[in-house]
PDB file of C-alpha atoms in Angstrom:
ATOM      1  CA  UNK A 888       0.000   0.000   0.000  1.00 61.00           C
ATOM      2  CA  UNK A 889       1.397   3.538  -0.786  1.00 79.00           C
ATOM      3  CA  UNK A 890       0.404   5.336   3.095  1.00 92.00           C
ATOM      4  CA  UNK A 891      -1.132   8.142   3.415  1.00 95.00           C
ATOM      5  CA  UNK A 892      -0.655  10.580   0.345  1.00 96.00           C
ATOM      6  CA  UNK A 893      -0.521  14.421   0.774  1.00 97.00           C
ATOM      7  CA  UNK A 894       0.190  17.345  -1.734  1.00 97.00           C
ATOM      8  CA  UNK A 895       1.776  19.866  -1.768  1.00 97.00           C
ATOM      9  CA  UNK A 896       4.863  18.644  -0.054  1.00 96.00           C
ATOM     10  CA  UNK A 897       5.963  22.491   0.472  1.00 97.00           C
ATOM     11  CA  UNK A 898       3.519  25.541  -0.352  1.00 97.00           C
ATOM     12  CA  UNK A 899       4.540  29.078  -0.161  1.00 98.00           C
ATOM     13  CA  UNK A 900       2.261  31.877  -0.642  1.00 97.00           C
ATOM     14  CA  UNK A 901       1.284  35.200   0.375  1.00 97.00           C
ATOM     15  CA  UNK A 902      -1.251  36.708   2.985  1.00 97.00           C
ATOM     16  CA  UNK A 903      -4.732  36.587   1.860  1.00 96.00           C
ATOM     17  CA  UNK A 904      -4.324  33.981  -0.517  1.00 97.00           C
ATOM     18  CA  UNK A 905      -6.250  30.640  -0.915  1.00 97.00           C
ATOM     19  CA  UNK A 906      -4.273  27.824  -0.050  1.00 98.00           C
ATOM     20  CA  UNK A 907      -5.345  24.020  -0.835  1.00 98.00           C
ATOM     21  CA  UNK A 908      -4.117  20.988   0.594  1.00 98.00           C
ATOM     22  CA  UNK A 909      -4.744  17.579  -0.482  1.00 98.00           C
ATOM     23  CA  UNK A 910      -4.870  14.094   1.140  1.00 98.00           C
ATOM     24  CA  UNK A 911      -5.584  10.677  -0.015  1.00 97.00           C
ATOM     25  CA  UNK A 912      -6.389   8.458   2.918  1.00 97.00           C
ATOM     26  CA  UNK A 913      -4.876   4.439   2.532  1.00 95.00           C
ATOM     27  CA  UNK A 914      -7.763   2.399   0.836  1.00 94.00           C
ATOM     28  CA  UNK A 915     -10.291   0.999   3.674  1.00 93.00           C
ATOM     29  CA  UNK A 916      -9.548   3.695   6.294  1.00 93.00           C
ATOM     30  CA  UNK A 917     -12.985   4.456   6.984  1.00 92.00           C
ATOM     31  CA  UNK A 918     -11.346   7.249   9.485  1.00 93.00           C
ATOM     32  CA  UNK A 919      -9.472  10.811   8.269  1.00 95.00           C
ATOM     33  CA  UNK A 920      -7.876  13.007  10.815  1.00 95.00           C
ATOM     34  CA  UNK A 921      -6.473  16.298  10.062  1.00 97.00           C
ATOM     35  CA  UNK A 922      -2.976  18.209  12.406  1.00 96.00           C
ATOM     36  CA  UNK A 923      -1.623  20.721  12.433  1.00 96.00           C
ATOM     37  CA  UNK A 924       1.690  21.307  14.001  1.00 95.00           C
ATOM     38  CA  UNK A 925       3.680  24.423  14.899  1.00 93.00           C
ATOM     39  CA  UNK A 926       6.643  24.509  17.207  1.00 87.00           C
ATOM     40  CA  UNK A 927       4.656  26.222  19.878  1.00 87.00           C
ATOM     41  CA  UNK A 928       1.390  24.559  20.001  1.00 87.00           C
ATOM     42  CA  UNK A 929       2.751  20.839  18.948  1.00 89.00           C
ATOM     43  CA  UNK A 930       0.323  18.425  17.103  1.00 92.00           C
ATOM     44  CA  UNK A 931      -3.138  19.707  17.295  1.00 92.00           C
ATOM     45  CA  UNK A 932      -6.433  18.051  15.739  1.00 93.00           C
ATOM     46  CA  UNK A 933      -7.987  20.259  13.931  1.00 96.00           C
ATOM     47  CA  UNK A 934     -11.081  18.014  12.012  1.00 96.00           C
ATOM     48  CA  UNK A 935     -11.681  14.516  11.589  1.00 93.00           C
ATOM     49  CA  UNK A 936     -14.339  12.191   9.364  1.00 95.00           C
ATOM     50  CA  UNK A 937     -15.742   8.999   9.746  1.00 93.00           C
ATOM     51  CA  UNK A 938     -16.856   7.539   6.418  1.00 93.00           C
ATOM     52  CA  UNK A 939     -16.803  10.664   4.635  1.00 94.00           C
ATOM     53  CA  UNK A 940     -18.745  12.848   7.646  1.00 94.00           C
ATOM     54  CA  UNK A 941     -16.771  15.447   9.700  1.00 93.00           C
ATOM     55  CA  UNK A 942     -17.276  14.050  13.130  1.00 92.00           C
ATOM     56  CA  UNK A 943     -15.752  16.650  15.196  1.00 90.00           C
ATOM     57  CA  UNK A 944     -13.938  20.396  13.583  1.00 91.00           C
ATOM     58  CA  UNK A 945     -14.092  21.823  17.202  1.00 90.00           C
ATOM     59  CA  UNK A 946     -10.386  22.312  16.442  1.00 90.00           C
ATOM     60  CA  UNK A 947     -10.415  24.326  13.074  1.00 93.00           C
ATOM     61  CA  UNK A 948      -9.133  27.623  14.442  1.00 87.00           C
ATOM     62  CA  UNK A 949     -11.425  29.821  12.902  1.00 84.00           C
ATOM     63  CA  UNK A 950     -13.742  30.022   9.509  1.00 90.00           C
ATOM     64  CA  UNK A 951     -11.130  30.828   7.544  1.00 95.00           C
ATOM     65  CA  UNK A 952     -10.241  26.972   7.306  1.00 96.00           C
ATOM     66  CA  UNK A 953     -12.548  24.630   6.050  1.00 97.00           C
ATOM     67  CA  UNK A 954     -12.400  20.972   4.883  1.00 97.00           C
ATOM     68  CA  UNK A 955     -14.731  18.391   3.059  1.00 97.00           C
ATOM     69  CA  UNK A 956     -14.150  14.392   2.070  1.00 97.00           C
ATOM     70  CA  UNK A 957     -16.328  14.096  -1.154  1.00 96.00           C
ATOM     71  CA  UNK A 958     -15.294  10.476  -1.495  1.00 95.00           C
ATOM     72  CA  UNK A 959     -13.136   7.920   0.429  1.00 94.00           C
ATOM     73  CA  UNK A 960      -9.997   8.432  -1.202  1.00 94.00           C
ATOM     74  CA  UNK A 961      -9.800  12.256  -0.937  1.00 96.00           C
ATOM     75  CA  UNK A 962      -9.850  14.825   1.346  1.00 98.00           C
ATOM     76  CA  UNK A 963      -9.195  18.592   1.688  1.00 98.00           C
ATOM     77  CA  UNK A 964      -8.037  21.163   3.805  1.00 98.00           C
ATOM     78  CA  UNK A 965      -8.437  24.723   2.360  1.00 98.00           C
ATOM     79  CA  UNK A 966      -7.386  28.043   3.726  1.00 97.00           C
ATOM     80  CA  UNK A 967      -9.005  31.373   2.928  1.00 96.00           C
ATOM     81  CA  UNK A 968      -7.624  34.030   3.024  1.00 96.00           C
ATOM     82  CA  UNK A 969      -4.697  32.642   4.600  1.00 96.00           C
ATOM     83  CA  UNK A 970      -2.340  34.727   7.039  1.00 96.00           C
ATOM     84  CA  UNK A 971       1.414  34.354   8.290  1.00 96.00           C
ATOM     85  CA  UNK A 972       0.016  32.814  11.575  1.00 95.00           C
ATOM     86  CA  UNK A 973      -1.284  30.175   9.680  1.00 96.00           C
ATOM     87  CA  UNK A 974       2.420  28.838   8.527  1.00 97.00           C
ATOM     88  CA  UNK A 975       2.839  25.380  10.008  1.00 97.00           C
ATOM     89  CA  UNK A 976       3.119  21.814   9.042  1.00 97.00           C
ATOM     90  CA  UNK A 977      -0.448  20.287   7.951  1.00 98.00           C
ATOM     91  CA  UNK A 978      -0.899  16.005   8.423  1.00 97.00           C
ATOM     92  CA  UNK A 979      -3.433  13.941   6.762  1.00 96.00           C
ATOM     93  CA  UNK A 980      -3.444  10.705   9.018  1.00 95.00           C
ATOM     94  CA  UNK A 981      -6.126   7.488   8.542  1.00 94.00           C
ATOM     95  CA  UNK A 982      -6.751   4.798  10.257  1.00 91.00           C
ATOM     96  CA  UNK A 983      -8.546   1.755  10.629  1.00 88.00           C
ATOM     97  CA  UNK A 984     -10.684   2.319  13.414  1.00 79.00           C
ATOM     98  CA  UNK A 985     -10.485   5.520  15.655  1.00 73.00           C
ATOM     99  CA  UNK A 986      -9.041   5.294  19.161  1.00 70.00           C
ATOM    100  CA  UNK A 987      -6.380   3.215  19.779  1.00 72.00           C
ATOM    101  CA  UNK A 988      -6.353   1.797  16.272  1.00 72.00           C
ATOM    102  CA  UNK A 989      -2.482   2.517  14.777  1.00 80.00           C
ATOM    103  CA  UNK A 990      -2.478   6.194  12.794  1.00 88.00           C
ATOM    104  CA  UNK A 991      -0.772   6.267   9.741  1.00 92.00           C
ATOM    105  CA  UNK A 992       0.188   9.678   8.700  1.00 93.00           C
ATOM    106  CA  UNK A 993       1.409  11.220   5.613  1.00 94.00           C
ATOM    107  CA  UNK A 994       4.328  12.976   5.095  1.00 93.00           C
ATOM    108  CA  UNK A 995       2.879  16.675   5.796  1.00 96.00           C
ATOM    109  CA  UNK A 996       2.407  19.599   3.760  1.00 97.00           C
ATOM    110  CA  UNK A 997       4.850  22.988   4.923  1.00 97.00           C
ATOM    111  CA  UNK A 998       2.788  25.804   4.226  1.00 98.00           C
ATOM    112  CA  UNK A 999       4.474  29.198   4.502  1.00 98.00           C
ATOM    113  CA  UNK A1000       2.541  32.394   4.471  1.00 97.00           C
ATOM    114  CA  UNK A1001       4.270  35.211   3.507  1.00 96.00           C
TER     115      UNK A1001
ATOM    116  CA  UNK B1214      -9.009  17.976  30.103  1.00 54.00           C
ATOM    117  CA  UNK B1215      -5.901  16.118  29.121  1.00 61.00           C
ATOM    118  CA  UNK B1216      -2.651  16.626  28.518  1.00 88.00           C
ATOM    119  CA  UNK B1217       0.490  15.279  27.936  1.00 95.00           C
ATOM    120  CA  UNK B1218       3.790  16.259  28.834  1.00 95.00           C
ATOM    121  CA  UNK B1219       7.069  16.271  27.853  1.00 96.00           C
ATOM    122  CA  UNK B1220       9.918  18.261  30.166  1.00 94.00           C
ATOM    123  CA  UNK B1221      12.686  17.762  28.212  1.00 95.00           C
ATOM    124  CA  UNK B1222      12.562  19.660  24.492  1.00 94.00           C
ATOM    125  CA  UNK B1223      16.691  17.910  23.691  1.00 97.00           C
ATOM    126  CA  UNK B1224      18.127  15.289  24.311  1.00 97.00           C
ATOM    127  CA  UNK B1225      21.810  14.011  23.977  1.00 97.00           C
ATOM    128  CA  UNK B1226      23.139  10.156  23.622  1.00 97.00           C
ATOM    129  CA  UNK B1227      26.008   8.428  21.966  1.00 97.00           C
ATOM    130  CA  UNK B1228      26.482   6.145  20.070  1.00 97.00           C
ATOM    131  CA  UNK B1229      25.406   2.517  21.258  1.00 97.00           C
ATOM    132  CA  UNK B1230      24.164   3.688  24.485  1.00 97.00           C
ATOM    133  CA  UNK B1231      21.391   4.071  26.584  1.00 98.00           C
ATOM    134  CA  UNK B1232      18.864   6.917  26.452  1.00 98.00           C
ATOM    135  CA  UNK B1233      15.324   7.343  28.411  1.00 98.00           C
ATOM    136  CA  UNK B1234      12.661  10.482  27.524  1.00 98.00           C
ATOM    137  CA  UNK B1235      10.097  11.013  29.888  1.00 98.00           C
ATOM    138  CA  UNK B1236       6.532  11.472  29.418  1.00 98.00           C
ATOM    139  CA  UNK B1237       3.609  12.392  32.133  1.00 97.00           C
ATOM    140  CA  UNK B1238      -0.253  12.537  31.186  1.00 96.00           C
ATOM    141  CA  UNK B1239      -2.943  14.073  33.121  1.00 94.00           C
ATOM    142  CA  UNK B1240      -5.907  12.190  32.713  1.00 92.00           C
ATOM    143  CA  UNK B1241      -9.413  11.196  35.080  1.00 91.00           C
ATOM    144  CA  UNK B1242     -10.296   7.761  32.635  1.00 89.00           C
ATOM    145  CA  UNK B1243      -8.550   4.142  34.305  1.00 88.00           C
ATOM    146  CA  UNK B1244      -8.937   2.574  30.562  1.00 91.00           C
ATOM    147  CA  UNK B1245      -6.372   4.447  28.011  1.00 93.00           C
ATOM    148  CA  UNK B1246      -3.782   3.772  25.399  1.00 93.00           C
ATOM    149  CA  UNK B1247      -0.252   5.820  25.610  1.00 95.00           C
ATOM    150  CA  UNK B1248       1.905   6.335  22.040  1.00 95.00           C
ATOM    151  CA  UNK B1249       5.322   7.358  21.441  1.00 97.00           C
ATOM    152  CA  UNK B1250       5.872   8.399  18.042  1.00 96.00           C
ATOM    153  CA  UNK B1251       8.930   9.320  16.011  1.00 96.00           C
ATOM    154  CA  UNK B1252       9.611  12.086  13.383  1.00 95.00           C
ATOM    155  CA  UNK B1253      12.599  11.716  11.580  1.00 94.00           C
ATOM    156  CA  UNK B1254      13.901  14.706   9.627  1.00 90.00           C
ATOM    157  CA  UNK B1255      11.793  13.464   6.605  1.00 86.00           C
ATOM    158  CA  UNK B1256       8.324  14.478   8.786  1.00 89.00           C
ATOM    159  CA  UNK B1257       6.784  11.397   8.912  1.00 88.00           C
ATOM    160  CA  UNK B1258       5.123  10.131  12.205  1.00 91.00           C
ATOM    161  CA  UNK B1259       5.919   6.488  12.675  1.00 92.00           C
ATOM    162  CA  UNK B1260       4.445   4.633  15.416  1.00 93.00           C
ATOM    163  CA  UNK B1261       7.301   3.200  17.346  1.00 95.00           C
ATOM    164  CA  UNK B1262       5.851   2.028  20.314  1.00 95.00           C
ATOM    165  CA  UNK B1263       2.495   1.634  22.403  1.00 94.00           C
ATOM    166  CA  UNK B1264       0.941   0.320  25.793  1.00 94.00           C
ATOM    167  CA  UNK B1265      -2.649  -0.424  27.301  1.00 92.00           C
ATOM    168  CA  UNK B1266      -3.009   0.845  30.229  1.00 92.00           C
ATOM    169  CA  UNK B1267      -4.739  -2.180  31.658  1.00 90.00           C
ATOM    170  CA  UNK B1268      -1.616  -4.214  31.134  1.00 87.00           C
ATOM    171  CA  UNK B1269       1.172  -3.860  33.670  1.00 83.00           C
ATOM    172  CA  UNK B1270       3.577  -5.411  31.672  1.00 89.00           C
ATOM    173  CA  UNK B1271       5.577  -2.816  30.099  1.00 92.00           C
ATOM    174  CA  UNK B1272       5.749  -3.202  26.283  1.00 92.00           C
ATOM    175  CA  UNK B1273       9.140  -3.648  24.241  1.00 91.00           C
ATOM    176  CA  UNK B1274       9.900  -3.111  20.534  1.00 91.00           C
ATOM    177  CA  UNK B1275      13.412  -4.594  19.749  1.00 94.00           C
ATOM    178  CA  UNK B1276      15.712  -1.502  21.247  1.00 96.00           C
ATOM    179  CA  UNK B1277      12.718   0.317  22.411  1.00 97.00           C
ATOM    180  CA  UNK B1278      10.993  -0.291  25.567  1.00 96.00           C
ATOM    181  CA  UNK B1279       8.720   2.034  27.968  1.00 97.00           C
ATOM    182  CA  UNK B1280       8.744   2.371  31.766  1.00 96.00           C
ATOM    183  CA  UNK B1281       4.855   2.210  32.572  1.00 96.00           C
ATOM    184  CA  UNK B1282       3.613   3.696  35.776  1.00 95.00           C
ATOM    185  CA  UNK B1283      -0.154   4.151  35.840  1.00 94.00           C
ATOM    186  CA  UNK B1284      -0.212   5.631  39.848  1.00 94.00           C
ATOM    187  CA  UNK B1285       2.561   8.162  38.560  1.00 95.00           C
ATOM    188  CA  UNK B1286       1.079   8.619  35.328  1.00 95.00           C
ATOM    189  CA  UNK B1287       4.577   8.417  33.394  1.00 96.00           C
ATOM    190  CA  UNK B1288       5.199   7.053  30.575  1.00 97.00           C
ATOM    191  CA  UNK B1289       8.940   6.844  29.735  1.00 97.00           C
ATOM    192  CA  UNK B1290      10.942   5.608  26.650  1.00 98.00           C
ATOM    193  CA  UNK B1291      14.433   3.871  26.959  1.00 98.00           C
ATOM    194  CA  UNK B1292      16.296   3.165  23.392  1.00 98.00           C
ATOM    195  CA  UNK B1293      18.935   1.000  24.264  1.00 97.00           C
ATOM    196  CA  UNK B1294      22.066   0.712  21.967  1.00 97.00           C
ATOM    197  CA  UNK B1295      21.297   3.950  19.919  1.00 97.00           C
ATOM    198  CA  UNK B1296      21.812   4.332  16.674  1.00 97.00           C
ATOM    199  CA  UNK B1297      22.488   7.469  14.449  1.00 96.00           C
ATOM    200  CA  UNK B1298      19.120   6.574  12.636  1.00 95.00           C
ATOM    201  CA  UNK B1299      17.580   6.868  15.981  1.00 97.00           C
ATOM    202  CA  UNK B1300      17.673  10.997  15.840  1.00 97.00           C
ATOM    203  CA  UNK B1301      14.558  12.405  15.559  1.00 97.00           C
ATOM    204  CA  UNK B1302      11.772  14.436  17.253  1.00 96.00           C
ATOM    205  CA  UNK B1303       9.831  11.745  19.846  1.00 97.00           C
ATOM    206  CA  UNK B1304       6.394  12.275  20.698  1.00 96.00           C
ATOM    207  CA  UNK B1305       4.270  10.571  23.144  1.00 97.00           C
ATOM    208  CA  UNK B1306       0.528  10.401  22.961  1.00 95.00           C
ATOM    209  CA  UNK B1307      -2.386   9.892  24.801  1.00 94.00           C
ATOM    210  CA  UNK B1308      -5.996   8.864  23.888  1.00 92.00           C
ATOM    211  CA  UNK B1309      -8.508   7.414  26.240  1.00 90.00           C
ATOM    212  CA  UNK B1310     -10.707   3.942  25.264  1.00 86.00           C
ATOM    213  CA  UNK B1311     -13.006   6.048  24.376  1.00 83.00           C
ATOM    214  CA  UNK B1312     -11.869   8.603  22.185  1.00 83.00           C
ATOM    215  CA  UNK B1313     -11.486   8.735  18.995  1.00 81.00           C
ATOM    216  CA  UNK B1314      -7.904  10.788  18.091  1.00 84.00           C
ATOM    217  CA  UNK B1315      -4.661  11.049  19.827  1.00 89.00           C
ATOM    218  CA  UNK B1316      -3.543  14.133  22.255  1.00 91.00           C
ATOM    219  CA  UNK B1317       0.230  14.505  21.662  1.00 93.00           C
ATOM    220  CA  UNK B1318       3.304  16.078  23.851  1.00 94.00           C
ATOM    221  CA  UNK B1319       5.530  18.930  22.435  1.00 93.00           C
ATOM    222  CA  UNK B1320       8.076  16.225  21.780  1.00 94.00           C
ATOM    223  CA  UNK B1321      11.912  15.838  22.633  1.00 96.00           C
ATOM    224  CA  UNK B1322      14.323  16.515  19.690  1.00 96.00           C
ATOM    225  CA  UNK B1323      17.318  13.539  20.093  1.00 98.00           C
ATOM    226  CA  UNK B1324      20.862  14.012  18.630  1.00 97.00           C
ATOM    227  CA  UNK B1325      22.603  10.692  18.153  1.00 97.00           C
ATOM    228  CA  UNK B1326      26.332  11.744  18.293  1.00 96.00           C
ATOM    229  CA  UNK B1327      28.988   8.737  17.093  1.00 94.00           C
TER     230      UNK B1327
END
């Protein structure tokens, strides 16, 4: 199996822009979590979907972010308008089952916001 | 609420020896799971350990094992024999029975020196 797929790897852009990330979940994860992590608040949870529902986005900072799972191979993260406080390292994990089920995350995306 | 905790951000070990990182949790639930993860330069969480807190026996990975002590709520890893693929941020991670994502630590950043 190829893990947990995210794009982009890196993303740079400037304040106010729209910023898209992209995660492809490993085939028969029925569960999607989304991190964030910055070196001064760690790994937070920001949203996560069971089956294609968001179960629980209490951790989404703010409407600026939003995400959606149309199918169960793909899921986004979008940012808009994004701001320099938003610069961090984004993880797609999946899993199994939630809990204490093994995570498997992907390899991040580094957004910058200039 | 829950948290986990990780007092030292670096840590230092040669070569073939011995290193432990400590972990504490705060937590009210008896029936848990506790993580430690590792991020090597390349981003990528990887499981490398994990433990039930309903079994006292502590659980051992090859070079990895953790020091389990429910009353104290600690949660330490010892690598024995380190090796210089061993460097990388750890995290450890909590999630009780009954949740459904992981709560992480700030992590501890470990050099490997030969």
């Amino acid at each position: 199996d190829a893990g947990v797929i995210q794009s982009p790897r890196h993303e740079v852009t400037e304040m106010g822009q729209e910023v898209t990330l992209r995660c492809k979940p490993i085939s028969g994860h029925d569960y999607l979590f989304w991190y964030r992590q910055t070196m001064m608040r760690g790994l937070e949870l920001l949203i996560y979907f069971n089956n294609n529902v968001p179960i629980d986005d209490s951790g989404m900072p703010e409407d600026r972010f939003s995400a959606k799972m149309p199918n169960a191979s793909f899921s986004t993260l979008k940012i808009q308008p994004s701001e320099p406080r938003d610069s961090a390292v984004y993880f797609c994990a999946s899993s199994l089952k939630p809990g204490p089920g093994e995570l498997f995350f992907g390899e991040g995306s580094r957004l910058t916001v200039l | 609420a829950q948290t986990v905790t990780q007092s030292q951000p670096e840590m230092s070990v040669q070569e073939a020896e011995t290193v432990t990182l400590s972990c504490t949790y705060d937590t009210s639930e008896s029936d848990y799971y506790l993580f430690w993860y590792k991020q090597p330069p390349s981003r990528q969480m990887i499981l490398v350990i994990r433990q039930e807190a309903y079994k006292q026996q502590n659980a051992t990975e090859n070079r990895f094992s953790v020091n389990f002590q429910k009353a104290a709520k600690s949660f330490s890893l010892k690598i024995s024999d380190s090796q210089l693929g061993d460097a990388a941020m750890y995290f450890c991670a909590y999630i009780p029975n009954s949740g459904y994502a992981l709560n992480f630590g700030k992590g501890t950043s470990l050099l490997v020196t030969p």
